[in-house]
CSV table of C-alpha atoms in Angstrom, one decimal:
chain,number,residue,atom,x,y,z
A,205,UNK,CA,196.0,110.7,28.0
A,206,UNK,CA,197.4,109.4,24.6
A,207,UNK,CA,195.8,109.3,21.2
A,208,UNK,CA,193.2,111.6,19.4
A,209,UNK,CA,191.9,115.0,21.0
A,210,UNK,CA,188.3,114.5,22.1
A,211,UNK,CA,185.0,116.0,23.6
A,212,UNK,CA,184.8,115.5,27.5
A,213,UNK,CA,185.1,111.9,28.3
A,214,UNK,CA,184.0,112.2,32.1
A,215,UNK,CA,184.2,114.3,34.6
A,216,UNK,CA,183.4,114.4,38.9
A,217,UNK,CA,183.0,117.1,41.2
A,218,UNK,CA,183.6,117.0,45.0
A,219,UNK,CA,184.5,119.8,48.1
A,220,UNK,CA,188.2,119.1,47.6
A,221,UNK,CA,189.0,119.6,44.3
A,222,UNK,CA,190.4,123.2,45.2
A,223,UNK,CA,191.1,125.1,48.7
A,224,UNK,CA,188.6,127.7,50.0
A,225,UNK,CA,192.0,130.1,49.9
A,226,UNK,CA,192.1,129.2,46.0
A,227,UNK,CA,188.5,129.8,45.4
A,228,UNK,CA,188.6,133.2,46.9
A,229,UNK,CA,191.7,133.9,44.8
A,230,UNK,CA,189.7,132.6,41.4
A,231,UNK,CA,186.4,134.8,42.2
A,232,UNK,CA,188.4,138.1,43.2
A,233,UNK,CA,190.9,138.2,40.4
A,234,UNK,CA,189.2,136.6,37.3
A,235,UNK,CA,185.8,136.1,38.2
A,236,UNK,CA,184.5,139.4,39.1
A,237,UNK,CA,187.0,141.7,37.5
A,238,UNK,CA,185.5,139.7,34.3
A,239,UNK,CA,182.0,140.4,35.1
A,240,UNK,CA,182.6,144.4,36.4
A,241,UNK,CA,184.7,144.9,32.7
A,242,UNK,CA,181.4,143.7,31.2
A,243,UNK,CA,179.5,145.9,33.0
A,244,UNK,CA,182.0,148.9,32.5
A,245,UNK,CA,181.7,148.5,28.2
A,246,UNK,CA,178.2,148.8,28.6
A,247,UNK,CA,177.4,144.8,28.2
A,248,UNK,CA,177.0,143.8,31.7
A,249,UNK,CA,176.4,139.7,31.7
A,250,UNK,CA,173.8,137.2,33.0
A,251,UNK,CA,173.9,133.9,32.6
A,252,UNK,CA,176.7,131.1,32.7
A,253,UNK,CA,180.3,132.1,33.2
A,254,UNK,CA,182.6,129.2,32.4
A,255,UNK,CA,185.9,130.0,33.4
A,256,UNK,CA,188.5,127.4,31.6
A,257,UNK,CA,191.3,127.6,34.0
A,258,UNK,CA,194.9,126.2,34.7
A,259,UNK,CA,196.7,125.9,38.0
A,260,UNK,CA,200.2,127.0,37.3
A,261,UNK,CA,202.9,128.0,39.9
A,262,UNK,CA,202.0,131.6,39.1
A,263,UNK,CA,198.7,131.0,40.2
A,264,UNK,CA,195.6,130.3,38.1
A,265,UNK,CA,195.4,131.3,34.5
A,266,UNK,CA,192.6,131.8,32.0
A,267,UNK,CA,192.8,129.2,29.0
A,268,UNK,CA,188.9,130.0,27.8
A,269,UNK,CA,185.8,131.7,28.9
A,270,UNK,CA,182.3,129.9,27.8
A,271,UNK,CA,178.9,131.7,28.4
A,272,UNK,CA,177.0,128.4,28.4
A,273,UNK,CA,177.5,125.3,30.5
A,274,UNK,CA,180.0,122.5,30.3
A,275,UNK,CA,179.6,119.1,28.6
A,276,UNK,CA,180.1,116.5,30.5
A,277,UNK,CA,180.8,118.8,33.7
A,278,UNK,CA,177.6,120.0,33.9
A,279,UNK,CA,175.9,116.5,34.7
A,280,UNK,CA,178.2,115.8,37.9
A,281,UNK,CA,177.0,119.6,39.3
A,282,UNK,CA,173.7,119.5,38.5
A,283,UNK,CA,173.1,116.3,40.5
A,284,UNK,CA,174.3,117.9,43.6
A,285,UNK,CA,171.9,121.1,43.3
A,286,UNK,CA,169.7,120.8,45.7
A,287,UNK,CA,167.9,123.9,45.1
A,288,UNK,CA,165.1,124.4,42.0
A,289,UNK,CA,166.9,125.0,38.8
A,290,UNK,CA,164.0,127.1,37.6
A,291,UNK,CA,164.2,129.5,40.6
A,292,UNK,CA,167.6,130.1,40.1
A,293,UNK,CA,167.6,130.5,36.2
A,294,UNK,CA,164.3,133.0,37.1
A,295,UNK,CA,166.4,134.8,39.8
A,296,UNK,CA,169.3,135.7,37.5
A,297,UNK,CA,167.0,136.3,34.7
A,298,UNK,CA,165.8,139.1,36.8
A,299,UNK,CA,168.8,140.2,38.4
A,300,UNK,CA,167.7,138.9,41.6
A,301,UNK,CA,170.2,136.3,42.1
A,302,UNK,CA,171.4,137.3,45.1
A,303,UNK,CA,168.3,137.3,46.7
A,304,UNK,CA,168.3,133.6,46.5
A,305,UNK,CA,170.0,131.0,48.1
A,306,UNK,CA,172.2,127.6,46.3
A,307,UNK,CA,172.0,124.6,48.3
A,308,UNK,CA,174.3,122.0,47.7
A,309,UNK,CA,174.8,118.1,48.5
A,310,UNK,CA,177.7,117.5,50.2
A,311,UNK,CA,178.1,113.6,48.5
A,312,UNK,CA,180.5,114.1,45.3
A,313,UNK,CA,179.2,112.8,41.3
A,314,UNK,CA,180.9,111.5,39.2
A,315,UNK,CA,179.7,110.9,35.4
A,316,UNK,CA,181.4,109.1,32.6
A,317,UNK,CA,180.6,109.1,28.9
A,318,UNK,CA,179.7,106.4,27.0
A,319,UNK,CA,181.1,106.6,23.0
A,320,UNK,CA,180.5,105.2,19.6
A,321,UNK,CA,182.9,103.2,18.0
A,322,UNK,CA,185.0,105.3,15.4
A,323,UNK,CA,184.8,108.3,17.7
A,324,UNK,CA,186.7,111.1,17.6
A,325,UNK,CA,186.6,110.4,14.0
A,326,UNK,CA,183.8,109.6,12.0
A,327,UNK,CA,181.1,107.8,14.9
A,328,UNK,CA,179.7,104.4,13.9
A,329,UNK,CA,175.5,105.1,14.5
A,330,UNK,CA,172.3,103.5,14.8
A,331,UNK,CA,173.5,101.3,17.1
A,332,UNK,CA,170.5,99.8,19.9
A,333,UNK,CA,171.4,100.4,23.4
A,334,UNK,CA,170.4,98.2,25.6
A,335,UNK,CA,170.2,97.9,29.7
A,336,UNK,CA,169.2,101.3,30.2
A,337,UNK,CA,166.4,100.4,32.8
A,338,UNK,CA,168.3,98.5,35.0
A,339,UNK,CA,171.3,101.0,34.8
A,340,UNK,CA,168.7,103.6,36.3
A,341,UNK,CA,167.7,101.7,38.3
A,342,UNK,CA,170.5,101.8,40.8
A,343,UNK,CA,170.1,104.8,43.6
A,344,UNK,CA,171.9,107.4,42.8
A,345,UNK,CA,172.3,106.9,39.1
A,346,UNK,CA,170.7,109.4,36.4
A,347,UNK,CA,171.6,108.9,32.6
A,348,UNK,CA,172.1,112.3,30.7
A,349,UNK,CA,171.3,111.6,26.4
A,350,UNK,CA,173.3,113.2,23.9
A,351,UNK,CA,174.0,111.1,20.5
A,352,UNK,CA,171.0,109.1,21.0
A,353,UNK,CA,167.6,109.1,19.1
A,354,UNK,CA,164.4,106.7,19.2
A,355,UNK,CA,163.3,104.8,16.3
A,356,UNK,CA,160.6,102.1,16.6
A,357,UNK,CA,160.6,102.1,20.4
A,358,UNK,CA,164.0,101.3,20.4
A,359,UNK,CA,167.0,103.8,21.9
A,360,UNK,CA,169.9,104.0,19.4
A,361,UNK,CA,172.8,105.5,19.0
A,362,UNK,CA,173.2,108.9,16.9
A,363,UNK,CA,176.6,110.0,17.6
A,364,UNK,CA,180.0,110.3,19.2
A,365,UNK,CA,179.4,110.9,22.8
A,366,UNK,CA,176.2,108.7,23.8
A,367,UNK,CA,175.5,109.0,27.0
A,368,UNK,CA,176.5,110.7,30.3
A,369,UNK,CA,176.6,107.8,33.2
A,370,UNK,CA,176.4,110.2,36.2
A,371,UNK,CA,176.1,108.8,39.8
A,372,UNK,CA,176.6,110.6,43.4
A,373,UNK,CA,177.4,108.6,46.7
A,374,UNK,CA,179.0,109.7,50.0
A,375,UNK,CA,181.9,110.2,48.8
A,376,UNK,CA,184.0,110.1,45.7
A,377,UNK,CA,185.3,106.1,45.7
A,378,UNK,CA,181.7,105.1,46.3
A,379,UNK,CA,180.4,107.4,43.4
A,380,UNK,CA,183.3,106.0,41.0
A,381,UNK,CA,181.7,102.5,41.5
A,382,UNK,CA,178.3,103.4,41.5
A,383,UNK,CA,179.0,105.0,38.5
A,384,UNK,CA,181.2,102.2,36.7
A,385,UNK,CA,178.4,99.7,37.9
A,386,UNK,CA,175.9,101.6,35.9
A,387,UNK,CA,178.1,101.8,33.0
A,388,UNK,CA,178.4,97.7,33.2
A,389,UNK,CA,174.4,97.3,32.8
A,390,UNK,CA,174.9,98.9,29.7
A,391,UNK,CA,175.6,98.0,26.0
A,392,UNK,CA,176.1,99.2,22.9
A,393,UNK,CA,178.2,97.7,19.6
A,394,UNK,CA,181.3,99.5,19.6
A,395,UNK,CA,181.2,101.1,23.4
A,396,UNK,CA,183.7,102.8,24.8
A,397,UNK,CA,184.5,104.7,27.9
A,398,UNK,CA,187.5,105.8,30.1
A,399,UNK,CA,187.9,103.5,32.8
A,400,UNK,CA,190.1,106.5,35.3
A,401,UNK,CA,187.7,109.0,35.4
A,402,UNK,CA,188.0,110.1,38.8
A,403,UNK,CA,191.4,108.6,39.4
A,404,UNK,CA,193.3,112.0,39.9
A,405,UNK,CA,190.5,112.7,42.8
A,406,UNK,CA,191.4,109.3,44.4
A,407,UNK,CA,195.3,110.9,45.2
A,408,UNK,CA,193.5,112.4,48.2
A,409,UNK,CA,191.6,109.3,49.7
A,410,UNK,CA,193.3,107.0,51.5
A,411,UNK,CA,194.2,103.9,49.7
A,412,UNK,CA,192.1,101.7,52.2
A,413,UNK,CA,188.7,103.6,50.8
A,414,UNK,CA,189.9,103.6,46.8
A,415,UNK,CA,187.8,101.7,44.3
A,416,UNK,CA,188.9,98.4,42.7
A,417,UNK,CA,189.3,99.0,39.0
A,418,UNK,CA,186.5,98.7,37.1
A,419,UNK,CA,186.5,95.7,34.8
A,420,UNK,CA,185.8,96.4,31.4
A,421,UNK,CA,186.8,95.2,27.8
A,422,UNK,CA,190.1,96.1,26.5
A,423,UNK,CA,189.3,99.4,24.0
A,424,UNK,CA,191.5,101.9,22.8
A,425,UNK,CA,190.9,105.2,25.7
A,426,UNK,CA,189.9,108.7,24.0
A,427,UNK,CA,191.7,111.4,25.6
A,428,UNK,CA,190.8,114.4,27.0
A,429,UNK,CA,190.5,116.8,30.0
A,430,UNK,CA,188.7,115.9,32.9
């Protein structure tokens, strides 16, 4: 976590990231006071709730609220919804959401984001990208785009964040190396990539299931949360 501030630069989601206890104390005292103050001023609120929070001794705390989802958190939930998107988005569209019911995978995902060279700063572009194919490939693996573009049936680069490697396994070591596998089938002049994401997760496996570290070329890390 040294060097220039950046976008998201990975992120995972699995069942043990917070207690039950924790998540009951998030939802009751930010999550629907929140949502009933909306309602009370008259502007009552459908959609995505982002709540950017921090664990401190006091309890949780609010950094940031986001009506939209996150980027690159969103790619790690989404690929364990189980349930049809479209339903849902209907449901709440309608204020029938609670009519419906989420079902979720069980196996954690992990996703980490692929960069230009030059990023956070000014993003080297028009790169090719190559391996994409075989990256996807490998079960379990799905590829979210974001600075990339098509020119002449060939997939380039068009700007700082690339692409979203996301992969989901049993459980979190196994989606770490799926998802570092997939990053090796690809390529790009000037890639680069945290090679941790995950890593604060792994405190809670035992060391006998943790990943080997992925091998990679030596490149200067972004930083950010993840």
């Amino acid at each position: 976590d040294i060097g220039p501030n950046t976008g998201g630069m990975g992120a995972y989601s699995d069942d043990s990231i917070i207690s039950e206890p924790l998540r009951d104390e998030i939802l009751s005292t930010i999550v629907a006071p929140t949502l009933a103050g909306m309602e009370m001023e008259g502007c009552p609120y459908r959609g995505f709730l982002y709540c950017g929070l921090m664990l401190t001794p006091a309890g949780p705390k609010v950094l940031e609220y986001n009506v939209r989802l996150g980027d690159p958190e969103t790619q790690p939930i989404l690929m364990r919804l189980r349930s049809d998107l479209v339903e849902l988005l209907k449901a709440f569209n309608q204020g029938q959401l609670a009519a419906v019911d989420a079902h979720w995978s069980p196996n954690p995902a992990v996703c980490v984001v692929l960069a230009s060279k030059g990023y956070p700063g000014t993003p080297e572009v028009g790169k090719v990208i190559t391996g994409y194919a075989p990256a996807e490939v490998l079960g379990g693996v799905k590829i979210f785009h974001a600075g990339t573009r098509m020119e002449d049936h060939q997939l380039l680069t068009a700007g700082g964040r690339v692409l979203g490697v996301t992969a989901t396994a049993e459980d979190l070591p196994a989606a770490i190396q799926r998802a570092y596998a997939a990053v090796g089938k690809l390529h790009f002049e000037g890639m680069q990539y945290r090679k941790d994401i995950g890593a604060k997760g792994l405190r809670r496996v035992p060391s006998a299931s943790r990943p080997k570290r992925a091998r990679a070329p030596r490149i200067e890390r972004p930083s950010t949360r993840k």
